[in-house]
PDB file of C-alpha atoms in Angstrom:
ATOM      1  CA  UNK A   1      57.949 106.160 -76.132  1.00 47.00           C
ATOM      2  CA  UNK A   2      58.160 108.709 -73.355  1.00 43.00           C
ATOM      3  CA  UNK A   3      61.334 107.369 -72.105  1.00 45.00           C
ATOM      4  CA  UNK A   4      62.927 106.914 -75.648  1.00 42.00           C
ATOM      5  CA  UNK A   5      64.908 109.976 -74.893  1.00 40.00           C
ATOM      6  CA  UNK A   6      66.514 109.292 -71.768  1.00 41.00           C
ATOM      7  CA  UNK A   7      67.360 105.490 -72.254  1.00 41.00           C
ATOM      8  CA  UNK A   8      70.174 104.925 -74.441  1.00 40.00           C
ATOM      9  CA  UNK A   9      72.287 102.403 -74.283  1.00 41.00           C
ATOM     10  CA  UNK A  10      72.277 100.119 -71.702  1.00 42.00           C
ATOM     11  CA  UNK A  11      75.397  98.945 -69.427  1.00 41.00           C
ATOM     12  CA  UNK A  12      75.484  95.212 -69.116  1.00 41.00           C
ATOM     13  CA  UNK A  13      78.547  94.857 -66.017  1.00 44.00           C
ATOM     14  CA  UNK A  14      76.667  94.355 -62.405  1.00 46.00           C
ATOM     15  CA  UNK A  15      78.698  93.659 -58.998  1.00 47.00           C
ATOM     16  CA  UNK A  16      77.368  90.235 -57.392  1.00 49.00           C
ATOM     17  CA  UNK A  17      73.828  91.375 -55.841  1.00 45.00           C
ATOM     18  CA  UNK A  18      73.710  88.604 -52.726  1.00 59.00           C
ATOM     19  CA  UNK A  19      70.121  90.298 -50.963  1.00 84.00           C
ATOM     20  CA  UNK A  20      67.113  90.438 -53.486  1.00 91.00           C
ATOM     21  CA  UNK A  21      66.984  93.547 -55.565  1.00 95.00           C
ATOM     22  CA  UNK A  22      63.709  96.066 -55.103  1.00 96.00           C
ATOM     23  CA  UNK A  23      62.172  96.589 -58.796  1.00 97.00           C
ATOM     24  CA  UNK A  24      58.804  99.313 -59.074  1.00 98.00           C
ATOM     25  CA  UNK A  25      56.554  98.019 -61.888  1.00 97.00           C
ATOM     26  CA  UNK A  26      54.308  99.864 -64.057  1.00 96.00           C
ATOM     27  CA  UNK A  27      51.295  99.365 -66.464  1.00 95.00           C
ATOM     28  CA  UNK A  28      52.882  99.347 -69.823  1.00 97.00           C
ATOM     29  CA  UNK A  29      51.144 101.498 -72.659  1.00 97.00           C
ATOM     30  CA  UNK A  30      49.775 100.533 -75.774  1.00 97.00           C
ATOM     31  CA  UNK A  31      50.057 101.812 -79.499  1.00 97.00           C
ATOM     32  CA  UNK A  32      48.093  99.952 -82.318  1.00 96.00           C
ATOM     33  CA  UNK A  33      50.053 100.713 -85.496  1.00 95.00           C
ATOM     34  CA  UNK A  34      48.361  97.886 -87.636  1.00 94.00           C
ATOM     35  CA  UNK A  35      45.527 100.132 -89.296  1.00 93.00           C
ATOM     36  CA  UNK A  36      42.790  97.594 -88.728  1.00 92.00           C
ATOM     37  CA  UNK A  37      39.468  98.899 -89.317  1.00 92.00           C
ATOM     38  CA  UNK A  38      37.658  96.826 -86.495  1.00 93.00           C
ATOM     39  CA  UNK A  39      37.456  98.931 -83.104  1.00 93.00           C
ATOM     40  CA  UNK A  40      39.563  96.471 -80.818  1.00 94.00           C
ATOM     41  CA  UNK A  41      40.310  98.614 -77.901  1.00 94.00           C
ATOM     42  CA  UNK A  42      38.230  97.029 -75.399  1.00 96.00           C
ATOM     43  CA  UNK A  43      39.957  93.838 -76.495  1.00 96.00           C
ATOM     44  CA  UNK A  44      43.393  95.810 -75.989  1.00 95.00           C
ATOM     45  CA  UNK A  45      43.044  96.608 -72.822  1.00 95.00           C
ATOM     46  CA  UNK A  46      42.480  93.133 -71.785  1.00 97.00           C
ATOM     47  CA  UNK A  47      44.576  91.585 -73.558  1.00 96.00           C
ATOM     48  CA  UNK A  48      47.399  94.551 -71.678  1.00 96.00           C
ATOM     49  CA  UNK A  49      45.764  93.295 -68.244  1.00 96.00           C
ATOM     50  CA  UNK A  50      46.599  89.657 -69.717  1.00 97.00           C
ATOM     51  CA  UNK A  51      50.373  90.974 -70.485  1.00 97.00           C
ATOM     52  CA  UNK A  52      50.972  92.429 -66.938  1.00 96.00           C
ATOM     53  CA  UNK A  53      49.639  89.988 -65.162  1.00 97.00           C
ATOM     54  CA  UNK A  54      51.979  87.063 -67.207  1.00 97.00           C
ATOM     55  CA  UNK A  55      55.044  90.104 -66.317  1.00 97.00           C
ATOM     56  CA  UNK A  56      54.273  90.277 -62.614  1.00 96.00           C
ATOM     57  CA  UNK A  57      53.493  86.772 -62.239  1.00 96.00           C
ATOM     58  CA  UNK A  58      57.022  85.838 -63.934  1.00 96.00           C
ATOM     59  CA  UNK A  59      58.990  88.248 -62.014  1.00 96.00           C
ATOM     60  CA  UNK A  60      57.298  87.560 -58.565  1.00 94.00           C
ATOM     61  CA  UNK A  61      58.290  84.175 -58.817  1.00 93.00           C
ATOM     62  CA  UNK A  62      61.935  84.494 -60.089  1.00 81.00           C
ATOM     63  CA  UNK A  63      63.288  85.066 -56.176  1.00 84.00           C
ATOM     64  CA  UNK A  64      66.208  87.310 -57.826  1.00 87.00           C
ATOM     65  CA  UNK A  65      63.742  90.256 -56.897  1.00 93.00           C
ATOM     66  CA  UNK A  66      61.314  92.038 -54.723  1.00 95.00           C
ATOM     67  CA  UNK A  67      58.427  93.336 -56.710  1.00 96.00           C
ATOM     68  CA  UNK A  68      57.180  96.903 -55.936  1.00 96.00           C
ATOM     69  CA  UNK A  69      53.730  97.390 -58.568  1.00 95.00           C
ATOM     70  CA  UNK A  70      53.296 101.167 -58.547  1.00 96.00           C
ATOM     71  CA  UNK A  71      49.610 103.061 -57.975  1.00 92.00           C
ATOM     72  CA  UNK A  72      48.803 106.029 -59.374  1.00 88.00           C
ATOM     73  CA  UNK A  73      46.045 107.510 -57.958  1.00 81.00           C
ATOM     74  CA  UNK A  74      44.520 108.782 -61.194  1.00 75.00           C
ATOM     75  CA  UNK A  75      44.428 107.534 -64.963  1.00 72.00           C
ATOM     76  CA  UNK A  76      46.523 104.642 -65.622  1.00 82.00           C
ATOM     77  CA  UNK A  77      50.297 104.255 -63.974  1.00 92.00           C
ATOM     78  CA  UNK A  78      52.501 104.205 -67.106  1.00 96.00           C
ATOM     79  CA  UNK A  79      55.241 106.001 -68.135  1.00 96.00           C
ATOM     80  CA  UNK A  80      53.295 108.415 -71.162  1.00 95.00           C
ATOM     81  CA  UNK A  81      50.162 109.181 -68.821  1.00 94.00           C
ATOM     82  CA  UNK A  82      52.057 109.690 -64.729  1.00 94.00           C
ATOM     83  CA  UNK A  83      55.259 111.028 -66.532  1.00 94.00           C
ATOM     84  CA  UNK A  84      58.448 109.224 -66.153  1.00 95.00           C
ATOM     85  CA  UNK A  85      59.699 112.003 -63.053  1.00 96.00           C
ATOM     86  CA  UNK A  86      56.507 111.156 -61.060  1.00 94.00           C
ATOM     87  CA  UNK A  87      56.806 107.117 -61.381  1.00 97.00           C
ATOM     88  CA  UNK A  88      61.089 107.481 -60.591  1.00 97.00           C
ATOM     89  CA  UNK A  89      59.737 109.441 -57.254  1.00 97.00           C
ATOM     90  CA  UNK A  90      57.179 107.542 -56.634  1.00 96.00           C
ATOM     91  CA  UNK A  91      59.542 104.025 -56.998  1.00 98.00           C
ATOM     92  CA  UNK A  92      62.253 105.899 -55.160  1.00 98.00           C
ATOM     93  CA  UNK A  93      59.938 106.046 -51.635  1.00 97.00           C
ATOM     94  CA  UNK A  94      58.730 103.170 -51.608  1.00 97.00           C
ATOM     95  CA  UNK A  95      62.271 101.415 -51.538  1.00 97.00           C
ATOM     96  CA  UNK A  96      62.929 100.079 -55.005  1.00 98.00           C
ATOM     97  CA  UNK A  97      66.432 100.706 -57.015  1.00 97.00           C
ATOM     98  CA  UNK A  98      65.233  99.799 -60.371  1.00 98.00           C
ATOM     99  CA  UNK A  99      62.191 101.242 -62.300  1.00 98.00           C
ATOM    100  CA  UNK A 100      60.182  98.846 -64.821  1.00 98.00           C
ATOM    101  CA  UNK A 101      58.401 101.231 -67.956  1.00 98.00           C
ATOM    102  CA  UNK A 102      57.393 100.173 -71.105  1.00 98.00           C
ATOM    103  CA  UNK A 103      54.959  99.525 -74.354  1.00 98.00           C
ATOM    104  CA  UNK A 104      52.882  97.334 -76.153  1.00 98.00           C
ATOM    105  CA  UNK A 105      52.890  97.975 -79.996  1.00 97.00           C
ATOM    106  CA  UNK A 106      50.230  96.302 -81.922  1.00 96.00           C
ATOM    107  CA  UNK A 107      51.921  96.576 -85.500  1.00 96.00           C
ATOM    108  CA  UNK A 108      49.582  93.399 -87.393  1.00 94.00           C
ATOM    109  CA  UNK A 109      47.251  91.177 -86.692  1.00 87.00           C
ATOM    110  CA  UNK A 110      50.355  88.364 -86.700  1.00 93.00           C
ATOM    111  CA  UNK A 111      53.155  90.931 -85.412  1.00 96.00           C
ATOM    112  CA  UNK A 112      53.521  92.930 -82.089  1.00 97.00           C
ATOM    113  CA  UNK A 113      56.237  94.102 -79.687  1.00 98.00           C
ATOM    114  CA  UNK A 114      56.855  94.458 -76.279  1.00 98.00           C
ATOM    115  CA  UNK A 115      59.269  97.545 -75.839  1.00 98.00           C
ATOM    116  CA  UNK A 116      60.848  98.220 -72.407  1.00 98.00           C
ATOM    117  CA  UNK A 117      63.408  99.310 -69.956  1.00 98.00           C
ATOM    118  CA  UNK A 118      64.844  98.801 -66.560  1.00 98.00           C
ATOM    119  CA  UNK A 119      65.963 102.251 -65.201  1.00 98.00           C
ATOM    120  CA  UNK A 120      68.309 102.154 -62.469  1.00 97.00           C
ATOM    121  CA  UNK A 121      67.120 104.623 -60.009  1.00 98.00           C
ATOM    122  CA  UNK A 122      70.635 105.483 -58.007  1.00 96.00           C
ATOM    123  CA  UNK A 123      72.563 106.387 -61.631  1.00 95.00           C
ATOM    124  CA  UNK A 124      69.893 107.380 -63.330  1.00 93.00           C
ATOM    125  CA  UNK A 125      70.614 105.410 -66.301  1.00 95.00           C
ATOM    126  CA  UNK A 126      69.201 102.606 -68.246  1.00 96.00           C
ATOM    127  CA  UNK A 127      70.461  98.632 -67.021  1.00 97.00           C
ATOM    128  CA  UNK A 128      68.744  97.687 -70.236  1.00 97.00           C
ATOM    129  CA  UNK A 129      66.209  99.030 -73.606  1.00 97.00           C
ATOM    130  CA  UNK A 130      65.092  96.207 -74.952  1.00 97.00           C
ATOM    131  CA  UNK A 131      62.129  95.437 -78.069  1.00 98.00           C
ATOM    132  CA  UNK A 132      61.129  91.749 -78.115  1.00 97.00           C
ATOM    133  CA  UNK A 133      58.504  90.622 -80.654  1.00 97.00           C
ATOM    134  CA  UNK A 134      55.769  88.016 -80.745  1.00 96.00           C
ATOM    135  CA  UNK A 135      53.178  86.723 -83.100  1.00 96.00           C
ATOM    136  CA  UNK A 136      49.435  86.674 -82.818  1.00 94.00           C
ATOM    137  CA  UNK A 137      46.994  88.643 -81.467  1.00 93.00           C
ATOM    138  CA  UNK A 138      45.547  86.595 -78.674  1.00 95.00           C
ATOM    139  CA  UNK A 139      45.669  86.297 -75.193  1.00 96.00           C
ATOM    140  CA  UNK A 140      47.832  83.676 -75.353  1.00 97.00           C
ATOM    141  CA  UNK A 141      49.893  85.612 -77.635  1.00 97.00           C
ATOM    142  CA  UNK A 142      50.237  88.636 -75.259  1.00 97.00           C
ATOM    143  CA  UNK A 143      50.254  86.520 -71.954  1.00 98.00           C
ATOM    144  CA  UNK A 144      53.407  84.284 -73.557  1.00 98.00           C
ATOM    145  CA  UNK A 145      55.050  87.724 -74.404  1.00 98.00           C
ATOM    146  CA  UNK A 146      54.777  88.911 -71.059  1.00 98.00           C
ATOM    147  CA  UNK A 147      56.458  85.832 -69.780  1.00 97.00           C
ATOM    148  CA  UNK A 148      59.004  86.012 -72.012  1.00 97.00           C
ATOM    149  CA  UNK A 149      59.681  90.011 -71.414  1.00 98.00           C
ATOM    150  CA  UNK A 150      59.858  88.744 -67.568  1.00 97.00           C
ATOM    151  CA  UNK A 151      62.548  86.216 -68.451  1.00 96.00           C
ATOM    152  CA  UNK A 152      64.575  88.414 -69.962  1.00 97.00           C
ATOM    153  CA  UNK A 153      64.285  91.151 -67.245  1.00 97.00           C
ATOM    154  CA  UNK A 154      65.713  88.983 -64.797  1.00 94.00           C
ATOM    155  CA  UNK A 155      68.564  87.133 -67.247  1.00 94.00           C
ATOM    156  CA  UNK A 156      69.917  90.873 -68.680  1.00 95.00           C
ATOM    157  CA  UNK A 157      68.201  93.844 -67.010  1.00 96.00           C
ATOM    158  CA  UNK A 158      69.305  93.011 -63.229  1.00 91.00           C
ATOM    159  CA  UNK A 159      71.908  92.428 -61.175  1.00 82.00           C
ATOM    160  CA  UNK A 160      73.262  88.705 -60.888  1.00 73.00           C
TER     161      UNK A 160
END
């Protein structure tokens, strides 16, 4: 991933965060590692849209957080195609502390991962670098993984 280089290790000691905490979102990418012969992108890139919604949706709702989604005004907003500089600007002005980037990896038809990381935008270092898996390759599949990527944002990416 674009960001592989500059996320390391992650720090796991906050301070007690009483007011909400600002975090930018953006699109995740998408690699497809399984070597199926069927063309599935068009199915990819709903089921991503299925992902990010389940990931917004979860972290909207959590209260621990105020949810910035980041626009980019051309191609998609995700850390390989804006450039991990332009989205830590761009999440900088419009208030947030904590940048969201991250991946999709398609490796089988029964395996994928959801790879990510919460930058903290004052220290420019990672709060967390995190790889959870799931199984299938459904929309269920990928909108359960984004819930479950959301949950652990909020238990061991953020201030508590």
């Amino acid at each position: 991933m674009a960001f592989a280089g500059i996320v390391g290790g992650a720090a796991s000691g906050f301070a007690d965060a009483a007011e909400p905490v600002t975090l930018a979102t953006t699109g995740f990418d998408f690699r497809d590692t399984s070597g199926e012969a069927r063309d599935q992108r068009a199915e990819h890139v709903k089921r991503l849209k299925v992902l990010g919604t389940a990931l917004q949706e979860g972290l909207s709702t959590s209260g621990r957080m105020n949810v910035v989604p980041l626009i980019c005004g051309v191609g998609e907003c995700t850390a390989r195609t804006a450039g991990l500089e332009a989205l830590s600007v761009q999440a900088r002005e419009a208030g947030a502390r904590y940048l969201l980037v991250g991946e999709v990896q398609k490796m089988s038809t029964l395996v994928g991962g959801v790879k990510f990381a919460v930058l903290d935008l004052v220290s420019n270092k990672p709060t967390c670098d995190r790889f959870l898996s799931y199984r299938g390759d459904t929309d269920e599949a990928w909108r359960r993984a984004g819930a479950l990527a959301a949950q652990d944002i909020e238990k061991r990416c953020l201030p508590e």
